[in-house]
Short mmCIF file of C-alpha atoms in Angstrom, two decimals:
data_model
loop_
_atom_site.label_atom_id
_atom_site.label_comp_id
_atom_site.label_asym_id
_atom_site.label_seq_id
_atom_site.Cartn_x
_atom_site.Cartn_y
_atom_site.Cartn_z
CA UNK F 212 -94.05 -135.92 45.20
CA UNK F 213 -91.79 -138.88 45.12
CA UNK F 214 -91.37 -141.11 41.75
CA UNK F 215 -92.29 -144.46 44.09
CA UNK F 216 -95.98 -142.41 44.34
CA UNK F 217 -96.17 -142.04 40.03
CA UNK F 218 -95.46 -145.59 40.06
CA UNK F 219 -98.39 -146.43 42.35
CA UNK F 220 -100.68 -144.75 40.89
CA UNK F 221 -99.83 -147.01 37.57
CA UNK F 222 -100.05 -149.69 39.11
CA UNK F 223 -103.45 -148.91 40.22
CA UNK F 224 -104.78 -147.83 37.10
CA UNK F 225 -105.05 -144.57 37.43
CA UNK F 226 -105.90 -142.22 34.77
CA UNK F 227 -103.94 -140.76 32.13
CA UNK F 228 -104.81 -136.79 33.58
CA UNK F 229 -104.20 -138.54 37.12
CA UNK F 230 -100.75 -139.44 36.04
CA UNK F 231 -100.28 -136.09 34.82
CA UNK F 232 -101.28 -134.08 37.93
CA UNK F 233 -99.13 -136.48 39.84
CA UNK F 234 -96.14 -136.12 37.48
CA UNK F 235 -96.64 -131.73 37.78
CA UNK F 236 -97.03 -131.94 41.33
CA UNK F 237 -93.36 -133.49 41.70
CA UNK F 238 -92.25 -131.15 39.47
CA UNK F 239 -92.99 -128.17 41.64
CA UNK F 240 -90.63 -129.60 44.21
CA UNK F 241 -87.74 -131.17 42.17
CA UNK F 242 -87.55 -128.06 39.54
CA UNK F 243 -85.80 -124.92 41.07
CA UNK F 244 -87.48 -121.65 39.88
CA UNK F 245 -85.22 -119.72 37.40
CA UNK F 246 -84.72 -115.88 37.90
CA UNK F 247 -87.36 -113.43 36.36
CA UNK F 248 -89.67 -113.57 34.06
CA UNK F 249 -88.74 -115.32 31.36
CA UNK F 250 -91.72 -113.42 28.91
CA UNK F 251 -90.81 -109.86 30.87
CA UNK F 252 -89.24 -107.98 28.05
CA UNK F 253 -89.53 -104.79 29.11
CA UNK F 254 -86.53 -101.70 28.64
CA UNK F 255 -84.56 -101.63 32.07
CA UNK F 256 -83.47 -98.17 33.27
CA UNK F 257 -79.70 -98.00 33.67
CA UNK F 258 -79.76 -97.13 37.51
CA UNK F 259 -81.60 -100.55 37.82
CA UNK F 260 -79.30 -102.72 36.11
CA UNK F 261 -76.32 -104.51 37.83
CA UNK F 262 -73.26 -102.66 39.09
CA UNK F 263 -69.79 -103.20 38.30
CA UNK F 264 -68.17 -106.03 40.20
CA UNK F 265 -64.39 -104.10 39.58
CA UNK F 266 -62.13 -103.95 42.55
CA UNK F 267 -64.13 -106.44 44.56
CA UNK F 268 -63.04 -107.86 48.21
CA UNK F 269 -63.33 -111.33 47.44
CA UNK F 270 -64.74 -113.99 49.97
CA UNK F 271 -63.51 -117.32 49.38
CA UNK F 272 -59.62 -118.84 48.33
CA UNK F 273 -61.55 -121.83 45.50
CA UNK F 274 -62.93 -123.92 47.37
CA UNK F 275 -66.53 -124.27 49.22
CA UNK F 276 -64.79 -124.54 52.51
CA UNK F 277 -63.50 -120.99 52.21
CA UNK F 278 -66.71 -119.80 52.20
CA UNK F 279 -67.61 -118.68 55.36
CA UNK F 280 -70.15 -117.27 56.82
CA UNK F 281 -67.70 -115.32 58.77
CA UNK F 282 -65.82 -113.83 56.10
CA UNK F 283 -68.74 -112.50 54.29
CA UNK F 284 -70.31 -111.12 57.38
CA UNK F 285 -66.93 -109.15 57.83
CA UNK F 286 -67.16 -108.17 54.00
CA UNK F 287 -69.99 -106.56 54.09
CA UNK F 288 -69.04 -104.64 57.45
CA UNK F 289 -66.03 -103.38 55.70
CA UNK F 290 -68.34 -102.27 52.51
CA UNK F 291 -67.07 -102.01 48.91
CA UNK F 292 -67.94 -104.79 46.00
CA UNK F 293 -67.94 -108.31 47.32
CA UNK F 294 -67.56 -111.47 45.04
CA UNK F 295 -67.05 -114.91 45.82
CA UNK F 296 -64.40 -117.51 44.99
CA UNK F 297 -65.86 -121.10 46.03
CA UNK F 298 -64.92 -123.16 43.32
CA UNK F 299 -66.71 -123.93 40.09
CA UNK F 300 -69.93 -125.79 41.29
CA UNK F 301 -72.72 -123.85 43.46
CA UNK F 302 -72.69 -123.32 47.49
CA UNK F 303 -74.40 -122.53 50.35
CA UNK F 304 -73.49 -120.28 53.20
CA UNK F 305 -75.17 -120.86 55.87
CA UNK F 306 -74.84 -117.61 57.96
CA UNK F 307 -74.46 -117.96 61.81
CA UNK F 308 -75.03 -114.09 62.09
CA UNK F 309 -77.00 -111.45 60.14
CA UNK F 310 -74.71 -109.64 58.00
CA UNK F 311 -75.05 -105.53 58.41
CA UNK F 312 -73.91 -102.83 56.24
CA UNK F 313 -72.11 -99.77 58.32
CA UNK F 314 -73.39 -96.61 57.42
CA UNK F 315 -69.79 -94.97 57.11
CA UNK F 316 -68.36 -97.63 55.13
CA UNK F 317 -68.24 -97.64 51.25
CA UNK F 318 -71.57 -98.71 49.52
CA UNK F 319 -72.20 -102.23 49.24
CA UNK F 320 -72.23 -104.60 46.04
CA UNK F 321 -72.96 -108.30 46.82
CA UNK F 322 -72.85 -110.46 43.61
CA UNK F 323 -73.18 -113.92 43.67
CA UNK F 324 -72.02 -114.63 40.00
CA UNK F 325 -74.73 -116.92 39.57
CA UNK F 326 -73.76 -119.67 42.01
CA UNK F 327 -74.25 -118.40 45.81
CA UNK F 328 -76.81 -119.19 47.53
CA UNK F 329 -76.71 -117.28 51.47
CA UNK F 330 -79.01 -118.94 54.02
CA UNK F 331 -80.69 -117.61 56.85
CA UNK F 332 -81.27 -121.45 58.40
CA UNK F 333 -84.96 -120.53 59.40
CA UNK F 334 -83.55 -118.51 62.26
CA UNK F 335 -81.92 -114.86 61.19
CA UNK F 336 -82.25 -112.23 58.82
CA UNK F 337 -79.87 -112.20 55.93
CA UNK F 338 -78.84 -108.99 55.23
CA UNK F 339 -79.67 -105.58 57.44
CA UNK F 340 -79.30 -102.08 56.53
CA UNK F 341 -80.30 -99.30 58.66
CA UNK F 342 -79.50 -95.88 58.64
CA UNK F 343 -81.66 -94.50 62.10
CA UNK F 344 -79.15 -97.58 63.81
CA UNK F 345 -76.66 -95.85 65.89
CA UNK F 346 -75.00 -99.34 66.21
CA UNK F 347 -74.69 -99.40 62.08
CA UNK F 348 -73.04 -95.33 63.13
CA UNK F 349 -75.48 -92.35 62.86
CA UNK F 350 -73.82 -90.31 59.86
CA UNK F 351 -76.52 -87.33 59.75
CA UNK F 352 -79.34 -85.79 61.90
CA UNK F 353 -81.70 -86.95 59.15
CA UNK F 354 -81.37 -90.72 58.87
CA UNK F 355 -84.73 -91.31 58.23
CA UNK F 356 -84.47 -89.50 54.12
CA UNK F 357 -80.78 -89.30 53.61
CA UNK F 358 -79.28 -91.20 50.69
CA UNK F 359 -76.71 -93.42 51.69
CA UNK F 360 -75.37 -96.18 51.79
CA UNK F 361 -76.02 -97.90 48.46
CA UNK F 362 -76.78 -101.60 49.05
CA UNK F 363 -76.95 -103.99 45.85
CA UNK F 364 -77.73 -107.61 45.83
CA UNK F 365 -77.01 -109.30 42.47
CA UNK F 366 -76.97 -112.68 40.68
CA UNK F 367 -77.50 -114.54 43.92
CA UNK F 368 -79.94 -116.63 45.94
CA UNK F 369 -81.17 -116.10 49.45
CA UNK F 370 -83.09 -118.45 51.17
CA UNK F 371 -84.69 -119.20 54.74
CA UNK F 372 -84.09 -115.57 55.84
CA UNK F 373 -86.12 -115.38 59.02
CA UNK F 374 -86.75 -111.65 60.77
CA UNK F 375 -88.87 -113.48 64.05
CA UNK F 376 -87.14 -112.79 66.83
CA UNK F 377 -84.52 -110.39 65.54
CA UNK F 378 -83.86 -107.71 68.77
CA UNK F 379 -81.46 -105.59 66.95
CA UNK F 380 -82.25 -101.99 65.66
CA UNK F 381 -85.05 -99.45 66.86
CA UNK F 382 -88.53 -100.54 67.97
CA UNK F 383 -89.74 -100.82 64.01
CA UNK F 384 -87.41 -103.67 62.93
CA UNK F 385 -89.79 -105.89 61.65
CA UNK F 386 -90.14 -107.56 58.63
CA UNK F 387 -87.77 -108.63 56.14
CA UNK F 388 -86.72 -112.26 56.68
CA UNK F 389 -84.03 -111.82 53.79
CA UNK F 390 -83.43 -107.71 53.52
CA UNK F 391 -84.38 -105.01 55.74
CA UNK F 392 -83.84 -101.85 54.76
CA UNK F 393 -84.40 -98.44 56.25
CA UNK F 394 -82.89 -94.77 54.65
CA UNK F 395 -80.43 -95.53 51.78
CA UNK F 396 -81.35 -97.02 48.77
CA UNK F 397 -81.51 -100.62 47.71
CA UNK F 398 -80.95 -102.28 44.59
CA UNK F 399 -82.16 -106.45 43.42
CA UNK F 400 -81.14 -107.53 40.51
CA UNK F 401 -81.03 -111.29 39.07
CA UNK F 402 -81.56 -112.23 42.52
CA UNK F 403 -84.12 -115.40 43.85
CA UNK F 404 -86.04 -115.31 47.48
CA UNK F 405 -87.06 -118.96 48.57
CA UNK F 406 -88.37 -119.88 51.66
CA UNK F 407 -87.87 -116.91 53.30
CA UNK F 408 -90.24 -115.37 56.63
CA UNK F 409 -91.09 -113.06 59.09
CA UNK F 410 -93.44 -112.20 62.01
CA UNK F 411 -96.54 -113.91 61.39
CA UNK F 412 -99.11 -111.24 62.65
CA UNK F 413 -98.94 -107.41 63.28
CA UNK F 414 -100.74 -105.07 61.14
CA UNK F 415 -97.91 -102.94 59.25
CA UNK F 416 -94.85 -104.76 59.15
CA UNK F 417 -93.93 -107.22 56.39
CA UNK F 418 -91.72 -108.45 53.65
CA UNK F 419 -90.48 -111.94 54.27
CA UNK F 420 -88.18 -111.00 51.04
CA UNK F 421 -87.91 -107.50 51.42
CA UNK F 422 -88.89 -104.84 54.22
CA UNK F 423 -88.34 -101.35 52.54
CA UNK F 424 -88.37 -98.45 55.10
CA UNK F 425 -88.28 -95.11 54.58
CA UNK F 426 -85.87 -95.30 51.44
CA UNK F 427 -84.74 -92.46 49.73
CA UNK F 428 -87.48 -90.22 48.60
CA UNK F 429 -85.99 -89.40 45.39
CA UNK F 430 -84.82 -92.82 43.97
CA UNK F 431 -87.26 -95.98 44.24
CA UNK F 432 -86.12 -99.82 45.23
CA UNK F 433 -85.01 -101.32 42.19
CA UNK F 434 -85.88 -104.68 41.22
CA UNK F 435 -85.20 -106.37 38.08
CA UNK F 436 -85.26 -109.92 36.93
CA UNK F 437 -86.08 -111.50 39.98
CA UNK F 438 -87.64 -114.21 41.52
CA UNK F 439 -89.89 -114.01 44.89
CA UNK F 440 -90.91 -117.68 45.15
CA UNK F 441 -92.08 -119.32 41.79
CA UNK F 442 -93.03 -122.85 42.91
CA UNK F 443 -95.35 -123.98 45.75
CA UNK F 444 -92.41 -125.18 47.51
CA UNK F 445 -90.33 -121.72 46.81
CA UNK F 446 -92.84 -119.48 48.63
CA UNK F 447 -92.32 -116.53 50.83
CA UNK F 448 -94.73 -115.96 53.65
CA UNK F 449 -95.09 -112.68 56.34
CA UNK F 450 -97.97 -111.45 57.87
CA UNK F 451 -98.15 -108.67 55.47
CA UNK F 452 -96.10 -108.69 51.93
CA UNK F 453 -95.42 -112.17 51.58
CA UNK F 454 -92.76 -111.36 49.22
CA UNK F 455 -91.93 -107.90 49.16
CA UNK F 456 -93.41 -105.01 52.13
CA UNK F 457 -92.66 -100.99 51.75
CA UNK F 458 -93.77 -98.06 54.44
CA UNK F 459 -92.94 -94.77 52.96
CA UNK F 460 -91.41 -96.33 49.93
CA UNK F 461 -91.63 -96.03 46.21
CA UNK F 462 -90.99 -99.45 44.49
CA UNK F 463 -90.21 -99.84 40.54
CA UNK F 464 -90.09 -103.53 39.46
CA UNK F 465 -89.29 -104.94 36.53
CA UNK F 466 -89.13 -108.46 34.49
CA UNK F 467 -89.61 -110.39 37.76
CA UNK F 468 -91.48 -113.26 38.74
CA UNK F 469 -93.59 -113.07 42.33
CA UNK F 470 -96.02 -116.14 42.68
CA UNK F 471 -96.67 -118.77 45.58
CA UNK F 472 -96.26 -116.03 48.60
CA UNK F 473 -98.46 -115.12 51.42
CA UNK F 474 -99.73 -112.80 53.82
CA UNK F 475 -100.52 -115.04 56.53
CA UNK F 476 -101.80 -112.21 59.38
CA UNK F 477 -105.56 -111.90 60.04
CA UNK F 478 -107.54 -108.55 61.22
CA UNK F 479 -106.11 -105.92 58.75
CA UNK F 480 -104.70 -102.74 59.22
CA UNK F 481 -106.15 -101.24 62.06
CA UNK F 482 -106.18 -104.47 63.04
CA UNK F 483 -110.22 -105.40 64.00
CA UNK F 484 -111.40 -106.43 67.45
CA UNK F 485 -109.83 -109.26 68.74
CA UNK F 486 -107.21 -109.74 66.12
CA UNK F 487 -103.44 -109.28 65.98
CA UNK F 488 -103.48 -107.70 62.47
CA UNK F 489 -102.36 -107.86 59.27
CA UNK F 490 -102.96 -110.34 56.37
CA UNK F 491 -102.42 -108.27 53.57
CA UNK F 492 -100.60 -108.19 49.79
CA UNK F 493 -99.84 -111.76 48.85
CA UNK F 494 -97.12 -110.50 46.67
CA UNK F 495 -96.91 -106.84 47.52
CA UNK F 496 -97.78 -104.45 50.63
CA UNK F 497 -97.25 -100.79 50.57
CA UNK F 498 -98.18 -98.14 52.84
CA UNK F 499 -97.60 -94.45 53.28
CA UNK F 500 -98.23 -91.05 51.91
CA UNK F 501 -96.68 -89.86 47.95
CA UNK F 502 -95.44 -93.53 47.70
CA UNK F 503 -95.11 -95.16 43.75
CA UNK F 504 -95.30 -98.26 42.58
CA UNK F 505 -94.07 -99.11 38.82
CA UNK F 506 -94.34 -102.42 37.60
CA UNK F 507 -93.18 -103.27 33.94
CA UNK F 508 -92.95 -107.13 32.40
CA UNK F 509 -93.53 -108.95 35.53
CA UNK F 510 -95.63 -112.20 36.50
CA UNK F 511 -97.43 -112.19 39.60
CA UNK F 512 -99.61 -115.29 40.10
CA UNK F 513 -100.77 -117.67 43.10
CA UNK F 514 -100.23 -115.65 45.62
CA UNK F 515 -102.73 -115.39 48.34
CA UNK F 516 -103.88 -112.87 51.54
CA UNK F 517 -106.38 -113.70 54.30
CA UNK F 518 -107.02 -110.47 54.22
CA UNK F 519 -106.91 -108.11 50.98
CA UNK F 520 -104.89 -107.97 47.55
CA UNK F 521 -103.96 -111.40 47.17
CA UNK F 522 -101.18 -109.47 44.11
CA UNK F 523 -100.97 -106.02 45.55
CA UNK F 524 -102.14 -104.31 48.61
CA UNK F 525 -101.11 -100.45 48.44
CA UNK F 526 -102.75 -97.35 50.29
CA UNK F 527 -101.54 -93.66 50.15
CA UNK F 528 -102.91 -91.91 53.26
CA UNK F 529 -102.87 -88.77 51.43
CA UNK F 530 -104.14 -90.03 48.34
CA UNK F 531 -101.12 -88.96 46.56
CA UNK F 532 -99.75 -92.17 45.58
CA UNK F 533 -99.55 -93.95 41.86
CA UNK F 534 -99.41 -97.07 40.40
CA UNK F 535 -98.58 -98.26 36.64
CA UNK F 536 -98.46 -101.87 35.36
CA UNK F 537 -97.32 -102.29 32.31
CA UNK F 538 -97.21 -105.75 29.99
CA UNK F 539 -97.46 -107.51 32.93
CA UNK F 540 -99.75 -110.50 33.88
CA UNK F 541 -101.55 -110.52 37.18
CA UNK F 542 -103.48 -113.64 37.37
CA UNK F 543 -104.66 -116.16 40.32
CA UNK F 544 -104.05 -113.80 43.31
CA UNK F 545 -107.00 -114.68 45.80
CA UNK F 546 -107.74 -112.51 48.69
CA UNK F 547 -110.26 -113.76 51.06
CA UNK F 548 -111.75 -110.54 52.90
CA UNK F 549 -111.23 -107.31 50.10
CA UNK F 550 -110.40 -105.83 46.94
CA UNK F 551 -111.00 -102.65 44.52
CA UNK F 552 -113.65 -103.50 42.43
CA UNK F 553 -112.83 -104.51 39.03
CA UNK F 554 -109.08 -105.48 40.29
CA UNK F 555 -109.04 -109.33 41.18
CA UNK F 556 -106.32 -109.25 43.47
CA UNK F 557 -105.51 -105.56 43.81
CA UNK F 558 -106.46 -103.34 46.76
CA UNK F 559 -105.78 -99.64 46.04
CA UNK F 560 -106.36 -96.24 47.56
CA UNK F 561 -104.39 -94.06 45.72
CA UNK F 562 -104.28 -90.80 43.12
CA UNK F 563 -107.73 -90.11 41.09
CA UNK F 564 -107.32 -92.50 38.10
CA UNK F 565 -104.72 -95.21 39.26
CA UNK F 566 -104.13 -97.51 38.53
CA UNK F 567 -102.81 -96.84 35.06
CA UNK F 568 -102.66 -100.02 33.19
CA UNK F 569 -101.04 -100.72 30.13
CA UNK F 570 -101.03 -104.06 27.46
CA UNK F 571 -101.48 -106.19 30.84
CA UNK F 572 -103.68 -109.09 32.02
CA UNK F 573 -105.43 -108.67 35.58
CA UNK F 574 -107.85 -111.31 36.14
CA UNK F 575 -108.78 -114.67 38.60
#
């Protein structure tokens, strides 16, 4: 919304309420969302907090032009802690290739220092980790359940990642416009995800921002004080899991903001006759057997699903999965087709008595 639109409205005698609405619409585009839920105050376990950046490999030599795609991709391939020296001002690094984690290199920590944005330019995924991709080095005979490598992404912004059309990896590598992680461990701290996307249809793929597939069975994907969308101009979209998608993966999410994300597929899972499938989990999509979702201190609002679970779609196939919602707000997360009775914006099939809701609001 341009200021000229507001001025024109004034000249034509628009009401004060109309002017306020125009100003609010303009601010939705002008104001970049911050990091995390400012009202979230849940205690965060040490395992979910930011990692040390000691002994870092530094990308850049003090100027924006020195912080190149090539330097960043090479640093991730070598593993270890990665920081940036791009000058005093915020910088965006447009990636010319996806940064890929190698399974036989040291654990990767990427710290943007609150100044760096990585962009996939709407044509490529930003980060890729796959323990079952031989090209990233096959390190065990149980790649689907191995605990390493560990990938931590912190104090950074990931924008315009797009997984559509990517051909590397095995046949299941779909979704994860910003981050795709199969196996190992993934942690995200103080990170913003804006305008990421992935495949528009498909029954069981998803995660415009994050797709986690078969992560460590003993450790969840940790997400702390992070933002997914945050404004109508900044939302993420995918067939399922407009923000986050997990298959056989546990998530623990603390003090985060998940808003304005959309699940744009149609036909659900399994796909209805004549449809491509998808459209569930506007904010979060999870499927698997013994899976768990822990949410504390989060704000989840204004997400939308064409099918079910505008806020969260959660299916534990063997009905052993659990979901806990603590000190959180889930408001205005519409879904066009289905939700669990009494839980607006949530569809859940899980262990008896789920979800466990404590000091939280769930409403339209």
